[in-house]
Every structure is written in structure tokens, then in C-alpha cells.
Amino acid sequence: MQIQDKLTMPIGVFDSGIGGLTVAREIMRQLPSENVVYFGDTARVPYGSKSKNTIIRFSRQIIRFLQTKNVKAIVIACNTASALALDAVQAETPIPVIGVIAPGARAAVNMTKNKKIGVVGTEATIRSETYTKLIHSHLPDASVIGKSCPLFVPLVEEGFSKHPITEQVIDIYLADMKNTDIDTMILGCTHYPLLRSKIMAYLGERVHIVNPAYETAMDLKAVLHEQEIANTSGIPGNYEFYVSDAADKFTGFANSILPYDIATTQCINIEKY
Ligand code: DGL
């Protein structure tokens, strides 16, 4: 294959649904010439309440689909899939596969002063303790407090990010966390950055918020440069969007969080892959 072809090959980004657009948005900002193929598994969301085996099976199918689009690297934008499936799929995929957990854990380690870090995420992510293990690999004496916040995802998807009911739910989930002396909090779920300002206001200024999306885009940039496959042409990237169900709902949500309107979203049968 010509080197030029490799440079213009797209980055595959996938998530259990729409939330991974917060990561895609950051990749588009930091790597504006890269072409991106995004897949949202809207037929099978949520992943956060599913078992490891199921999440690995879904991730394998999505990676096979993305490979038909000739991607040069894959970003697992979903925290749950990164926590439970990254090791398995990385070992069997011949191109770089990057998850969101390691970049988020590293950012928190760099940020914390008192080594007390909070992590919020789905039930599966928190149960896996992947964030805790990765934080401890850098900072063995850190204390990490995890909390699953399952209602945050449907609240964001219902468009309730700014609704007062969301403040009540934040209070229910995070009251205990607020009474600890954590100085850093990882938003360990794709949807939570969309509640960032409310969570920040609730926890107060002493708690620094980490959004793994930015760190993940920077990791991707480093990997593309290391492997000499970064597209630095200066030509704006081309973006394609695929889902496994409800393409119109996805398009509406994408248009509310991306800085431009997407043309179309194509629906595919992911079970075929
Ligand atoms: N994308 C998932 C994550 O980041 C949240 C939604 C779900 O449960 O599938 O963990």
C-alpha cells in the first residue's frame, strides 16, 4: 500500500451509542485533517449493564465492521467497552486500538495533589475497577473512590442535561463523594462530559474534573505520529456516521453536540459482522 493511502485512511471510532460523539468531537478538534468513521451501537445500548463476554462480542463485531471501512486505527470511545474489552480486542487486531480509560487515568494522576481521586461511570466500568487498577499502576498509594451513576445516561439522552431533576440525581449519587476530600474526579462515561458544568458546580472548585476525551485524542495523535500515519495535509477531514438503529434520533443528537450539521447517518445490521 502507498504511504499516501495509509495517511488518508480513516480513524474508526465506536461507542455503544451517541455518547462517544463527545470523544469524536475532541478527535475532530485536535486532528482536523483525519477522516473519521463513527459507529454507534444504538440497537444494543446500554453496554453499562451488560456482561464482559457480551461487550467483547459486540466490540469484535464492530471492529470487523470498521475494518471493512479500511480504518488505520480504532478508538474505543466507550468507557465500558474500554474497561472490559480493550485487552481482548487489542491482542487480536493488527492496527492500533486505543481506549479512553488509560488516558483518563493518566490525566487524573497528573492532576491530583493529594492522591485522592473519584471516578464516576456505568455499573460495568466501576465494577471492573479498571480505572482504579490503572491509577494504581502509576500511583500505588492513591485512594480511588468509584461510583456508578446509571441514571446519568438516560437523563442526557432525554435532553435533560440542564433540567433541575438532573441536579437532584447528581445530589443523590454524589453526596457521599462530596463529603470526601477528593481533589480530582474522572468523568468515566461518554455522556458525563455533557453534565460537566452541573457536576462541577455541585462538587465545588476544589475538585478538578477530568474528561478522558481530550486525553484520548492526544494519545491517538501520539500513536499516529509514532507510526508515521498521521494525516497532516491541512485538508479538513471527511466524517461518516453509522448506527445499528434509529438513525434519525442519532442525527438529531449529533447535530446538537457537534460543531456542524452531519449530512446523513446510515443504519447497518451489526449482527452480520
Ligand atoms: N458509552 C457508555 C460508556 O461510556 C455509556 C452508555 C452505555 O451504558 O452504553 O460507558
XYZ file of C-alpha atoms and ligand atoms in Angstrom:
283
model
C 0.000 0.000 0.000
C 1.206 3.518 -0.826
C 2.164 5.619 2.202
C -0.184 8.350 0.954
C -3.134 5.909 1.018
C -2.348 4.981 4.588
C -2.317 8.632 5.690
C -5.776 9.312 4.302
C -7.320 6.103 5.663
C -9.927 6.959 8.330
C -9.857 6.573 12.085
C -12.618 4.232 13.298
C -14.376 5.478 16.445
C -17.057 3.470 18.171
C -19.372 3.646 21.141
C -22.466 1.923 22.451
C -24.459 4.834 21.005
C -24.403 8.584 20.846
C -22.201 9.398 23.851
C -18.974 8.619 22.011
C -19.593 11.704 19.915
C -18.004 13.636 22.816
C -14.793 11.735 22.022
C -15.214 12.023 18.225
C -15.720 15.781 18.683
C -12.385 16.035 20.507
C -10.610 13.972 17.802
C -12.076 16.286 15.141
C -10.794 19.318 17.113
C -7.297 18.004 17.787
C -6.760 16.172 14.463
C -8.758 18.222 11.960
C -7.362 16.543 8.827
C -8.139 12.983 9.883
C -11.051 11.254 8.223
C -13.347 9.592 10.765
C -15.818 6.704 10.534
C -18.051 6.650 13.616
C -20.214 3.714 14.647
C -22.829 3.975 17.432
C -24.406 0.709 18.574
C -27.803 2.318 19.143
C -29.658 -1.011 18.806
C -27.813 -2.589 21.741
C -27.148 0.372 24.073
C -26.651 0.423 27.057
C -23.425 -1.541 27.479
C -23.076 -0.372 31.079
C -25.395 -3.053 32.452
C -24.080 -5.938 30.304
C -21.550 -8.697 30.978
C -17.920 -8.722 29.890
C -18.454 -11.556 27.374
C -21.282 -9.713 25.681
C -19.304 -6.477 25.480
C -16.312 -8.314 23.984
C -18.584 -9.969 21.384
C -20.163 -6.619 20.443
C -16.747 -4.918 20.252
C -15.382 -7.665 17.967
C -18.322 -7.273 15.595
C -17.888 -3.501 15.464
C -14.153 -3.786 14.825
C -14.855 -6.202 11.961
C -17.323 -3.665 10.525
C -14.842 -0.776 10.888
C -12.163 -2.849 9.168
C -14.413 -3.073 6.106
C -14.066 0.744 6.021
C -10.294 0.350 5.826
C -9.526 2.185 9.061
C -5.877 2.739 10.063
C -6.564 2.942 13.817
C -9.529 2.426 16.138
C -10.629 4.431 19.165
C -12.987 2.738 21.597
C -14.821 5.872 22.726
C -16.998 3.895 25.148
C -15.651 3.691 28.711
C -17.489 0.421 29.370
C -16.076 -1.278 26.253
C -12.624 0.167 27.008
C -12.811 -1.197 30.558
C -13.992 -4.692 29.594
C -12.949 -5.435 26.018
C -9.837 -3.392 25.158
C -7.258 -6.020 26.187
C -9.045 -8.805 24.294
C -9.522 -6.882 21.044
C -6.136 -5.148 21.115
C -4.381 -8.515 21.177
C -6.155 -9.713 18.022
C -6.313 -6.516 15.920
C -3.368 -5.700 13.624
C -3.856 -1.911 13.805
C -3.631 0.363 16.869
C -6.673 0.201 19.162
C -6.904 2.931 21.802
C -9.334 3.081 24.708
C -10.396 6.012 26.872
C -9.514 4.619 30.312
C -5.697 4.727 30.266
C -5.605 8.357 29.025
C -8.212 9.391 31.622
C -6.401 7.608 34.471
C -3.086 9.200 33.473
C -4.622 12.674 33.352
C -6.061 12.228 36.849
C -2.711 11.022 38.184
C -1.043 14.134 36.739
C -3.760 16.375 38.140
C -4.162 15.163 41.733
C -2.170 16.795 44.506
C -3.493 14.815 47.480
C -3.729 11.437 45.630
C -7.480 11.174 46.275
C -9.399 10.580 43.082
C -13.095 9.993 42.398
C -14.348 8.061 39.363
C -17.911 8.029 38.076
C -19.082 5.657 35.335
C -21.502 2.909 34.412
C -22.051 -0.108 36.659
C -19.825 -2.301 34.461
C -16.996 0.245 34.354
C -16.989 0.806 38.111
C -17.348 -2.929 38.868
C -14.364 -3.729 36.619
C -12.150 -1.383 38.690
C -10.139 -0.728 35.514
C -9.686 2.960 36.367
C -8.545 2.055 39.890
C -6.018 -0.508 38.616
C -4.577 1.904 36.053
C -4.365 4.750 38.577
C -2.567 2.399 40.991
C -0.109 1.352 38.287
C 1.111 4.991 38.248
C 0.388 5.946 41.843
C 0.224 2.854 44.092
C -0.798 4.763 47.213
C -3.632 6.735 45.583
C -7.057 6.321 47.107
C -9.734 5.886 44.462
C -13.460 6.148 45.140
C -15.716 4.785 42.396
C -19.433 5.438 41.997
C -21.763 4.172 39.298
C -24.391 6.688 38.197
C -26.682 4.736 35.831
C -29.378 7.414 35.561
C -26.983 9.996 34.083
C -27.060 8.266 30.670
C -30.861 8.341 30.135
C -31.040 11.898 31.526
C -28.559 13.105 28.889
C -30.258 11.107 26.143
C -33.639 12.603 27.072
C -32.148 16.088 26.716
C -32.358 16.708 30.498
C -28.733 17.863 30.918
C -29.856 21.322 32.034
C -33.069 20.203 33.818
C -33.372 20.675 37.620
C -34.175 16.962 38.010
C -30.604 16.250 36.939
C -29.359 18.317 39.901
C -31.391 16.117 42.244
C -29.950 12.961 40.703
C -26.414 14.375 40.965
C -27.061 15.050 44.648
C -28.340 11.504 45.219
C -25.336 9.887 43.541
C -22.563 12.239 44.583
C -23.459 13.369 48.121
C -21.080 10.803 49.686
C -18.308 11.695 47.224
C -18.758 15.390 48.052
C -18.096 14.622 51.722
C -14.697 13.094 50.961
C -11.559 15.135 50.284
C -11.010 14.019 46.674
C -9.339 16.756 44.638
C -9.858 15.132 41.219
C -12.851 13.457 39.580
C -12.807 11.424 36.365
C -15.937 11.595 34.207
C -15.605 7.915 33.240
C -18.551 7.648 30.873
C -19.106 9.151 27.448
C -22.267 11.003 28.475
C -20.988 12.615 31.642
C -18.976 15.430 29.983
C -22.383 16.758 28.914
C -23.184 17.174 32.647
C -19.777 18.649 33.383
C -20.891 22.131 34.412
C -23.563 20.782 36.778
C -21.161 18.263 38.336
C -18.500 20.967 38.704
C -20.958 23.340 40.336
C -22.065 20.580 42.725
C -18.595 19.445 43.796
C -17.141 22.939 44.031
C -13.885 24.455 42.887
C -11.537 22.297 44.916
C -12.327 19.262 42.717
C -10.684 19.191 39.278
C -12.701 17.436 36.615
C -11.001 15.095 34.115
C -12.681 14.464 30.776
C -10.846 11.494 29.194
C -11.961 12.555 25.686
C -9.269 15.223 25.334
C -6.508 12.949 26.653
C -7.630 10.161 24.324
C -7.408 12.435 21.284
C -3.882 13.407 22.356
C -2.917 9.716 22.753
C -4.285 8.996 19.296
C -2.260 11.878 17.898
C 0.920 10.493 19.517
C 0.291 6.974 18.153
C -0.396 8.248 14.617
C 2.825 10.275 14.660
C 4.862 7.414 16.134
C 3.634 5.087 13.406
C 4.056 7.801 10.768
C 0.446 7.510 9.639
C -0.855 10.942 10.737
C -2.721 12.945 8.119
C -1.222 16.430 8.296
C -2.406 17.520 4.848
C -4.285 20.550 6.189
C -7.361 19.433 4.228
C -10.420 19.171 6.524
C -11.348 15.582 7.353
C -14.354 13.760 5.995
C -16.778 12.184 8.505
C -19.122 9.206 8.108
C -21.647 8.053 10.693
C -23.177 4.596 11.092
C -25.555 3.189 13.701
C -27.328 -0.103 14.327
C -30.775 1.527 14.851
C -32.706 4.823 14.982
C -30.534 6.826 12.590
C -32.734 9.939 12.760
C -32.528 10.213 16.542
C -28.757 9.839 16.278
C -28.526 12.571 13.625
C -30.526 14.960 15.815
C -28.303 14.334 18.826
C -25.123 14.584 16.743
C -26.235 17.934 15.382
C -26.775 19.197 18.916
C -23.254 18.358 20.087
C -21.004 18.552 17.018
C -19.938 21.983 15.783
C -21.544 21.375 12.384
C -24.588 19.529 10.988
C -23.997 15.987 9.780
C -25.459 15.096 6.403
C -26.657 11.531 6.924
C -26.375 8.612 9.297
C -26.529 5.133 7.793
C -28.140 2.240 9.593
C -26.396 -1.147 9.289
C -27.034 -4.654 10.582
C -24.125 -5.101 13.001
C -25.066 -8.724 13.741
C -23.843 -9.608 10.235
C -20.225 -8.913 11.182
N -20.916 4.659 26.331
C -21.083 4.129 27.668
C -19.813 4.400 28.478
O -19.043 5.301 28.197
C -22.305 4.701 28.348
C -23.617 4.217 27.790
C -23.818 2.718 27.963
O -24.059 2.235 29.073
O -23.707 2.042 26.951
O -19.563 3.715 29.431
